[in-house]
Coordinates of C-alpha atoms in Angstrom, one line a residue:
X18 CA -25.8 51.9 5.8
X19 CA -22.7 49.9 4.6
X20 CA -21.7 49.3 8.2
X21 CA -25.2 48.2 9.1
X22 CA -25.2 45.6 6.3
X23 CA -21.7 44.4 7.3
X24 CA -22.8 44.0 10.9
X25 CA -25.9 42.1 9.8
X26 CA -23.9 39.7 7.6
X27 CA -21.2 39.1 10.3
X28 CA -23.8 38.5 13.1
X29 CA -25.8 36.2 10.8
X30 CA -22.7 34.2 10.0
X31 CA -21.9 34.0 13.8
X32 CA -25.4 32.6 14.4
X33 CA -25.0 30.1 11.6
X34 CA -21.7 28.9 13.1
X35 CA -23.5 28.1 16.4
X36 CA -26.0 26.0 14.4
X37 CA -23.3 24.1 12.5
X38 CA -21.5 23.2 15.7
X39 CA -24.6 22.1 17.6
X40 CA -26.9 20.5 15.0
X41 CA -25.0 17.2 14.8
X42 CA -25.8 16.6 18.5
X43 CA -29.6 17.0 18.2
X44 CA -31.5 13.7 18.2
X45 CA -32.7 12.9 14.7
X46 CA -35.6 10.6 15.6
X47 CA -38.1 10.4 18.5
X48 CA -40.6 7.7 19.4
X49 CA -43.9 7.9 17.6
X50 CA -46.5 10.0 19.5
X51 CA -43.9 11.5 21.8
X52 CA -45.0 15.0 22.9
X53 CA -42.1 15.9 25.2
X54 CA -38.5 15.6 24.0
X55 CA -35.9 13.6 25.8
X56 CA -33.4 15.2 28.2
X57 CA -30.5 14.9 25.7
X58 CA -32.5 17.2 23.3
X59 CA -33.0 19.7 26.1
X60 CA -29.3 19.8 27.0
X61 CA -28.2 20.3 23.4
X62 CA -30.9 23.0 23.0
X63 CA -29.5 24.9 26.0
X64 CA -25.9 24.7 24.7
X65 CA -27.2 25.9 21.3
X66 CA -28.9 28.9 22.9
X67 CA -25.8 29.7 24.9
X68 CA -23.5 29.6 21.9
X69 CA -26.0 31.5 19.7
X70 CA -26.0 34.5 22.1
X71 CA -22.2 34.2 22.7
X72 CA -21.2 34.1 19.0
X73 CA -23.6 37.0 18.0
X74 CA -22.4 39.1 20.9
X75 CA -18.7 38.3 20.1
X76 CA -19.1 39.2 16.4
X77 CA -20.9 42.4 17.2
X78 CA -18.3 43.3 19.9
X79 CA -15.4 42.8 17.5
X80 CA -17.0 45.1 15.0
X81 CA -17.9 47.7 17.7
X82 CA -14.3 47.6 19.0
X83 CA -12.8 48.0 15.4
X84 CA -15.1 51.0 14.8
X85 CA -13.8 52.7 18.0
X86 CA -10.2 51.8 17.1
X87 CA -7.3 50.2 18.9
X88 CA -6.5 46.6 19.8
X89 CA -7.5 47.0 23.5
X90 CA -10.9 48.3 22.4
X91 CA -11.4 45.3 20.2
X92 CA -10.5 42.9 23.0
X93 CA -12.7 44.7 25.6
X94 CA -15.7 45.0 23.3
X95 CA -15.4 41.4 22.1
X96 CA -15.1 40.1 25.7
X97 CA -18.2 42.1 26.8
X98 CA -20.2 41.0 23.8
X99 CA -19.2 37.3 24.4
X100 CA -20.1 37.3 28.1
X101 CA -23.3 39.5 27.9
X102 CA -24.5 37.7 24.8
X103 CA -24.2 34.2 26.4
X104 CA -25.9 35.4 29.6
X105 CA -28.6 37.4 27.8
X106 CA -29.4 34.4 25.5
X107 CA -29.7 32.0 28.4
X108 CA -32.0 34.3 30.3
X109 CA -33.9 35.2 27.2
X110 CA -34.5 31.5 26.4
X111 CA -36.1 31.0 29.8
X112 CA -38.3 34.1 29.4
X113 CA -39.2 33.1 25.8
X114 CA -40.4 29.7 27.0
X115 CA -42.7 31.2 29.6
X116 CA -44.1 33.7 27.1
X117 CA -44.7 30.9 24.6
X118 CA -46.7 28.8 27.1
X119 CA -48.7 31.8 28.4
X120 CA -49.8 32.6 24.8
X121 CA -51.0 29.1 24.2
X122 CA -48.0 27.4 22.6
X123 CA -47.0 23.9 23.5
X124 CA -44.7 21.1 22.3
X125 CA -47.3 19.3 20.3
X126 CA -48.3 22.1 17.9
X127 CA -47.0 25.3 16.4
X128 CA -48.4 28.6 17.4
X129 CA -47.2 31.4 15.2
X130 CA -48.4 34.3 17.4
X131 CA -47.0 32.7 20.5
X132 CA -43.7 32.1 18.8
X133 CA -43.5 35.6 17.4
X134 CA -43.9 37.3 20.8
X135 CA -41.7 34.7 22.6
X136 CA -38.8 35.6 20.4
X137 CA -39.1 39.3 21.3
X138 CA -37.5 39.1 24.8
X139 CA -35.0 36.5 23.4
X140 CA -33.8 39.0 20.8
X141 CA -34.1 41.9 23.1
X142 CA -31.6 40.5 25.6
X143 CA -29.1 39.5 23.0
X144 CA -29.4 43.0 21.4
X145 CA -28.9 44.6 24.7
X146 CA -25.6 42.6 25.0
X147 CA -24.6 43.9 21.6
X148 CA -25.2 47.5 22.7
X149 CA -23.4 46.9 26.1
X150 CA -20.2 46.0 24.2
X151 CA -20.1 49.7 23.2
X152 CA -20.0 50.8 26.8
X153 CA -22.7 53.4 26.4
X154 CA -26.1 53.6 28.0
X155 CA -27.6 54.9 24.7
X156 CA -26.0 52.0 22.8
X157 CA -27.4 49.5 25.3
X158 CA -30.9 50.9 24.9
X159 CA -30.7 51.1 21.1
X160 CA -29.3 47.6 21.1
X161 CA -32.2 46.3 23.2
X162 CA -34.7 48.0 20.8
X163 CA -33.0 46.6 17.7
X164 CA -32.6 43.2 19.2
X165 CA -36.3 43.1 20.2
X166 CA -37.3 44.0 16.6
X167 CA -34.9 41.4 15.2
X168 CA -36.3 38.7 17.6
X169 CA -39.9 39.7 16.7
X170 CA -39.4 39.4 13.0
X171 CA -37.5 36.2 13.3
X172 CA -40.3 34.7 15.4
X173 CA -42.8 35.7 12.7
X174 CA -40.8 34.0 10.0
X175 CA -39.8 31.0 12.0
X176 CA -42.9 28.7 11.6
X177 CA -43.7 29.3 7.9
X178 CA -40.0 28.9 6.8
X179 CA -39.2 26.0 9.0
X180 CA -42.4 24.1 7.9
X181 CA -41.6 24.7 4.2
X182 CA -38.0 23.5 4.6
X183 CA -39.1 20.5 6.7
X184 CA -41.5 19.3 4.0
X185 CA -38.6 19.3 1.5
X186 CA -36.3 17.3 3.8
X187 CA -38.8 14.9 5.4
X188 CA -39.0 12.2 2.7
X189 CA -35.3 11.5 2.9
X190 CA -35.4 11.4 6.7
X191 CA -38.4 9.0 6.8
X192 CA -36.6 6.5 4.5
X193 CA -34.0 5.9 7.2
X194 CA -36.4 5.5 10.2
X195 CA -36.7 2.3 12.1
X196 CA -40.2 1.0 13.0
X197 CA -41.8 2.9 15.9
X198 CA -39.9 6.2 15.4
X199 CA -40.6 9.5 13.7
X200 CA -38.2 12.1 12.3
X201 CA -37.2 15.1 14.4
X202 CA -37.8 17.8 11.8
X203 CA -36.5 20.8 13.7
X204 CA -33.1 21.2 11.9
X205 CA -34.4 23.6 9.2
X206 CA -36.2 25.7 11.8
X207 CA -33.0 25.9 13.9
X208 CA -31.0 27.0 10.9
X209 CA -33.6 29.7 10.1
X210 CA -33.5 30.8 13.8
X211 CA -29.7 30.9 14.0
X212 CA -28.9 32.8 10.8
X213 CA -32.0 34.9 10.8
X214 CA -31.7 36.0 14.4
X215 CA -28.1 37.0 14.0
X216 CA -28.8 38.8 10.7
X217 CA -31.7 40.8 11.9
X218 CA -30.3 41.6 15.3
X219 CA -27.1 42.9 13.6
X220 CA -29.1 44.9 11.1
X221 CA -31.6 46.4 13.5
X222 CA -29.2 47.2 16.3
X223 CA -27.0 49.1 13.8
X224 CA -29.9 51.0 12.3
X225 CA -31.4 52.0 15.7
X226 CA -27.9 53.0 16.8
X227 CA -27.6 55.3 13.8
X228 CA -31.1 56.7 14.4
X229 CA -30.7 57.5 18.1
X230 CA -27.2 59.1 18.2
X231 CA -27.4 62.9 18.6
X232 CA -23.9 64.0 17.8
X233 CA -20.8 62.4 16.4
X234 CA -17.3 63.0 14.9
X235 CA -16.4 62.0 11.4
X236 CA -12.7 61.7 10.4
X237 CA -12.3 63.5 7.1
X238 CA -8.6 63.7 6.7
X239 CA -6.1 61.1 8.1
X240 CA -5.8 57.4 8.6
X241 CA -9.1 55.5 8.4
X242 CA -11.0 58.4 6.8
X243 CA -14.8 58.1 7.1
X244 CA -14.7 56.5 10.6
X245 CA -17.2 57.9 13.0
X246 CA -17.4 58.1 16.8
X247 CA -20.7 59.0 18.6
X248 CA -20.4 61.6 21.4
X249 CA -22.3 59.8 24.1
X250 CA -20.3 60.7 27.2
X251 CA -20.5 63.9 29.2
X252 CA -16.8 64.3 28.4
X253 CA -15.4 62.7 25.2
X254 CA -11.6 62.3 25.4
X255 CA -9.6 62.4 22.2
X256 CA -6.0 61.5 21.8
X257 CA -3.3 58.9 21.1
X258 CA -4.4 56.6 23.9
X259 CA -6.5 53.4 23.3
X260 CA -8.4 54.2 26.4
X261 CA -9.7 57.5 24.9
X262 CA -13.2 57.6 23.6
X263 CA -11.7 58.7 20.2
X264 CA -8.3 57.0 20.0
X265 CA -6.1 58.5 17.2
X266 CA -3.4 56.7 15.4
X267 CA -1.1 57.5 12.4
X268 CA 0.3 60.8 13.7
X269 CA 3.0 60.5 16.4
X270 CA 2.7 64.2 17.2
X271 CA -0.7 63.7 18.8
X272 CA -0.4 63.4 22.6
X273 CA -2.3 60.8 24.7
X274 CA -4.9 63.5 25.5
X275 CA -5.2 66.0 22.7
X276 CA -8.7 67.4 23.1
X277 CA -11.9 67.1 25.0
X278 CA -15.5 67.6 23.9
X279 CA -17.7 68.4 26.9
X280 CA -21.5 68.1 26.6
X281 CA -23.8 70.4 28.6
X282 CA -27.4 69.8 27.6
X283 CA -27.6 70.3 23.8
X284 CA -24.3 72.2 23.7
X285 CA -21.0 70.7 22.8
X286 CA -17.8 72.5 23.7
X287 CA -14.4 71.7 22.2
X288 CA -11.6 72.2 24.8
X289 CA -7.8 72.1 24.6
X290 CA -6.5 70.3 27.8
X291 CA -3.1 71.8 27.4
X292 CA -2.0 69.9 24.3
X293 CA 1.5 70.9 23.0
X294 CA 0.3 70.8 19.4
X295 CA -2.9 72.8 20.1
X296 CA -6.5 72.2 18.8
X297 CA -7.9 73.9 15.8
X298 CA -11.5 75.0 15.3
X299 CA -12.3 75.9 11.6
X300 CA -8.6 76.6 11.0
X301 CA -8.0 78.8 14.2
X302 CA -6.2 77.5 17.2
X303 CA -8.4 77.8 20.3
X304 CA -8.4 76.9 23.9
X305 CA -12.1 76.2 23.7
X306 CA -15.0 76.7 21.3
X307 CA -18.7 76.0 21.1
X308 CA -19.3 73.5 18.3
X309 CA -21.9 73.9 15.5
X310 CA -22.9 71.2 13.0
X311 CA -20.4 71.0 10.2
X312 CA -17.5 72.6 12.1
X313 CA -14.0 71.3 11.4
X314 CA -11.7 70.2 14.2
X315 CA -7.9 69.9 13.6
X316 CA -5.6 67.8 15.8
X317 CA -2.2 67.4 14.3
X318 CA -2.6 66.2 10.7
X319 CA -6.0 64.8 11.4
X320 CA -9.2 66.6 10.6
X321 CA -12.7 65.9 11.9
X322 CA -16.2 67.1 11.1
X323 CA -18.6 67.7 14.0
X324 CA -22.0 66.4 13.1
X325 CA -25.2 66.9 15.2
X326 CA -28.9 66.2 14.7
X327 CA -31.1 69.2 15.4
X328 CA -34.9 69.2 15.1
X329 CA -35.0 65.7 13.9
X330 CA -32.7 66.2 10.9
X331 CA -28.9 65.7 10.7
X332 CA -26.5 68.3 9.4
X333 CA -25.4 67.9 5.9
X334 CA -22.8 65.1 5.9
X335 CA -19.9 65.0 3.5
X336 CA -16.2 65.4 3.3
X337 CA -15.2 68.6 5.1
X338 CA -12.5 70.7 3.6
X339 CA -9.2 70.2 5.5
X340 CA -8.2 73.5 7.0
X341 CA -4.7 74.1 8.6
X342 CA -4.4 75.5 12.0
X343 CA -3.2 79.1 12.0
X344 CA -2.9 82.1 14.2
X345 CA -2.5 82.5 17.9
X346 CA -4.9 81.0 20.4
X347 CA -8.2 82.9 20.7
X348 CA -9.5 83.3 24.2
X349 CA -13.2 83.1 25.0
X350 CA -15.5 85.3 27.0
X351 CA -17.0 83.9 30.2
X352 CA -19.9 82.6 28.2
X353 CA -17.6 80.5 25.9
X354 CA -18.6 82.7 23.0
X355 CA -15.8 84.3 21.1
X356 CA -16.0 88.1 20.7
X357 CA -13.7 90.1 18.5
X358 CA -11.5 92.5 20.4
X359 CA -12.9 96.0 20.5
X360 CA -10.7 98.6 18.7
X361 CA -8.9 101.0 20.9
X362 CA -10.5 104.5 20.9
X363 CA -8.1 107.4 20.4
X364 CA -7.6 109.5 23.5
X365 CA -8.4 113.1 23.1
X366 CA -6.0 115.4 24.9
X367 CA -7.7 118.1 27.0
X368 CA -7.4 121.5 25.5
X369 CA -5.8 124.2 27.6
X370 CA -8.2 126.4 29.5
X371 CA -7.7 130.1 29.4
X372 CA -6.8 130.0 33.0
X373 CA -4.0 127.5 32.3
X374 CA -5.7 124.9 34.5
X375 CA -6.8 121.5 32.9
X376 CA -10.3 120.3 33.7
X377 CA -10.3 117.3 36.1
X378 CA -10.8 113.9 34.4
X379 CA -12.4 111.0 36.2
X380 CA -10.1 108.2 37.1
X381 CA -10.8 104.9 35.4
X382 CA -10.9 101.9 37.8
X383 CA -8.8 99.0 36.8
X384 CA -10.7 96.0 35.4
X385 CA -11.0 93.2 37.9
X386 CA -10.2 89.7 36.6
X387 CA -9.0 86.2 37.4
X388 CA -6.4 84.2 35.4
X389 CA -6.4 80.4 35.3
X390 CA -3.0 79.1 36.4
X391 CA -3.6 75.3 36.4
X392 CA -5.9 72.9 34.7
X393 CA -7.3 72.6 31.2
X394 CA -8.0 76.3 30.8
X395 CA -4.5 77.4 31.9
X396 CA -3.6 80.9 30.6
X397 CA -7.2 82.1 30.1
X398 CA -8.2 85.5 31.6
X399 CA -11.8 86.1 32.7
X400 CA -13.0 89.6 33.5
X401 CA -15.3 89.8 36.5
X402 CA -18.2 92.1 35.9
X403 CA -21.1 91.3 38.2
X404 CA -21.2 87.6 39.1
X405 CA -19.1 84.9 37.5
X406 CA -20.4 81.4 38.1
X407 CA -17.7 78.7 38.2
X408 CA -18.3 74.9 37.8
X409 CA -18.7 72.0 35.4
X410 CA -21.9 73.7 34.2
X411 CA -20.9 77.2 35.2
X412 CA -22.2 80.0 33.0
X413 CA -19.1 82.1 33.7
X414 CA -16.1 79.7 33.8
X415 CA -17.0 76.3 32.5
X416 CA -14.9 73.5 34.0
X417 CA -16.5 70.6 32.2
X418 CA -13.2 68.7 32.1
X419 CA -12.5 69.0 35.8
X420 CA -14.1 66.0 37.6
X421 CA -13.2 67.5 41.0
X422 CA -15.4 70.6 40.4
X423 CA -19.1 70.5 41.2
X424 CA -21.8 71.4 38.6
X425 CA -22.2 74.8 40.1
X426 CA -19.2 75.1 42.4
X427 CA -18.7 78.8 43.4
X428 CA -19.5 82.4 42.4
X429 CA -16.8 85.1 42.0
X430 CA -18.5 88.5 42.2
X431 CA -17.5 92.1 41.8
X432 CA -18.5 94.4 44.7
X433 CA -17.6 98.0 45.5
X434 CA -15.1 96.7 48.1
X435 CA -13.5 94.4 45.6
X436 CA -13.9 90.8 44.5
X437 CA -15.6 88.2 46.6
X438 CA -15.8 84.4 46.3
X439 CA -18.7 82.4 47.6
X440 CA -19.0 78.6 47.7
X441 CA -22.3 77.2 46.4
X442 CA -22.4 74.1 48.5
X443 CA -19.8 72.2 46.4
X444 CA -18.7 68.7 47.2
X445 CA -15.0 69.3 47.5
X446 CA -15.1 72.9 48.8
X447 CA -13.6 76.2 47.7
X448 CA -10.1 77.4 48.9
X449 CA -8.4 80.7 49.0
X450 CA -4.6 80.5 49.4
X451 CA -5.0 76.9 50.6
X452 CA -7.7 77.7 53.2
X453 CA -11.2 76.4 52.9
X454 CA -13.8 79.2 52.8
X455 CA -17.5 79.7 52.5
X456 CA -17.3 83.4 51.6
X457 CA -14.1 85.4 51.4
X458 CA -12.9 88.8 50.1
X459 CA -10.2 88.5 47.4
X460 CA -7.1 90.7 46.9
X461 CA -4.7 90.9 44.0
X462 CA -2.4 87.9 44.0
X463 CA -4.8 85.6 45.9
X464 CA -5.2 82.1 44.5
X465 CA -8.7 80.5 44.4
X466 CA -8.8 76.7 44.1
X467 CA -11.9 75.1 42.6
X468 CA -11.6 71.4 42.1
X469 CA -8.2 70.9 40.4
X470 CA -8.2 74.4 38.9
X471 CA -6.4 77.4 40.3
X472 CA -7.4 81.0 39.5
X473 CA -5.1 84.0 40.4
X474 CA -6.7 87.3 41.2
X475 CA -5.5 90.3 39.2

C-alpha cells in the first residue's frame, strides 16, 4: 500500500507540474457571449493535454523502473512511459471530446454525466501507458483498468470542484476586466484535472496491479529488502544483469544469469541454468524444484520468498527466515517432483542345495536412461520407463528454459528392443548423432539433440 500511495503522490505532482507550465498561456478573458473559444486556447489546451500524459507516464515509468532495479531499467521504463503517455493522452483527448458531445455536452454549459464518461477513455489510455512502461501484458491491462477508474472519478469530481473554486476566484478576475469581456474561469478546473487525474491514475493503476498479479518474488535478505518482482513472463530470468527480469545487485558472486523461474499453467519451476554458485530451495541446493507459496530461494547471499495467490487469497506474507544452502544437488524425477532415494535391499545369498547345485536366478535387466550433457539441466539423469515426453511443457523432461525446444518436442520410449525416439512434429526437429530423424532406435552412447539440449543414452 505504501508503494501505491507513493505512486499516487508522484503522478499527482507530475500532473500539477504540467498545469503550472501551461496555465500562464491560457487566455484569461474572452468576449462576452462567446460560445466557442479562440484558436490560441485550443492550441494551449492540446499542449497541456500532451504534457499531462507525458509527465504522468514519465513519473510512473521512473517508479516502475526503480522497482525493477538498475539504471537501464529506469531509463527504458521512463522513456516508454513518456512516449506512450504523450501519445495516449493525445488520442484520449480526441476520444473524450467525441464522447462528451455524444452524451449532450457542449461548450456553453456543463454536463456532469457527459464529463464523467468522457474522462474514462482519457484516463484509460494514460493508464495503459503507465502499464506499458512495465513491459508486461498483464501490467498494460491492469494499467488501463486503473487509468479508466482514475479518469472516471476525476470526471465525476471535475464540475463540482471547479465550479466551487471558480466562484471563489471570480470576483478578483472581474475587477480587472475591460468592457465587453468576461473572465475565462477554467483555471481551477484545469488544476483539479491535472493533479486529480495524476493522483487517481497513479493510485488505481498501482492497486489494480497488486490485485491482478498471480505470483511474485520478495527479497527478504540482501540489498533493498522488501522489494518485489511480479512473475509475469513464461520464463523469469534472475541474475546480475540489468536486462534480467529480476536484476540482482550487492553480491559480486552472483553471475549474470543465476536462476530461472519457468511458468507452466499454474505451476512455477525454479531451475539452475548452470550457475557456478548454485541455487538453493529451502536451504538445499537443487538443479530444479517446483515452487510452493512461502518457499525460500537462495542465490548467493540473497534470499527470496516465493509468493503466489491461490483460490483468490495470497499466501501469508512476511519476512522469511534466511536459510543457508547446504548439501549436494538433489536431482529430480522426470515429473520434477523430488523423491527420496530408496534404501538398498540386502541381497540374500542362495543356500546350497543338497545336490550342490544353486537354483537359477533371473537376470536383472540394466535400467535404461538418458543423461543431459548440455543445456540448463546438464548432469541430470532421467530413467526411461514407458514413455518420456520431452519439451518446454514436457511431462517427462521439462525444457522450459530452452527456447529452441517445442512445447511437446519428442518422446523417448522404452521398448523390448531398446530405446526409441520419436519427433512430435517439433519446429526445429529431433537429431540423433547429428542426423535429423522422425523415429529412430537408440543405442548406448547415442546423443539425442532436442533444441539446444543434448541427451546421451546410457
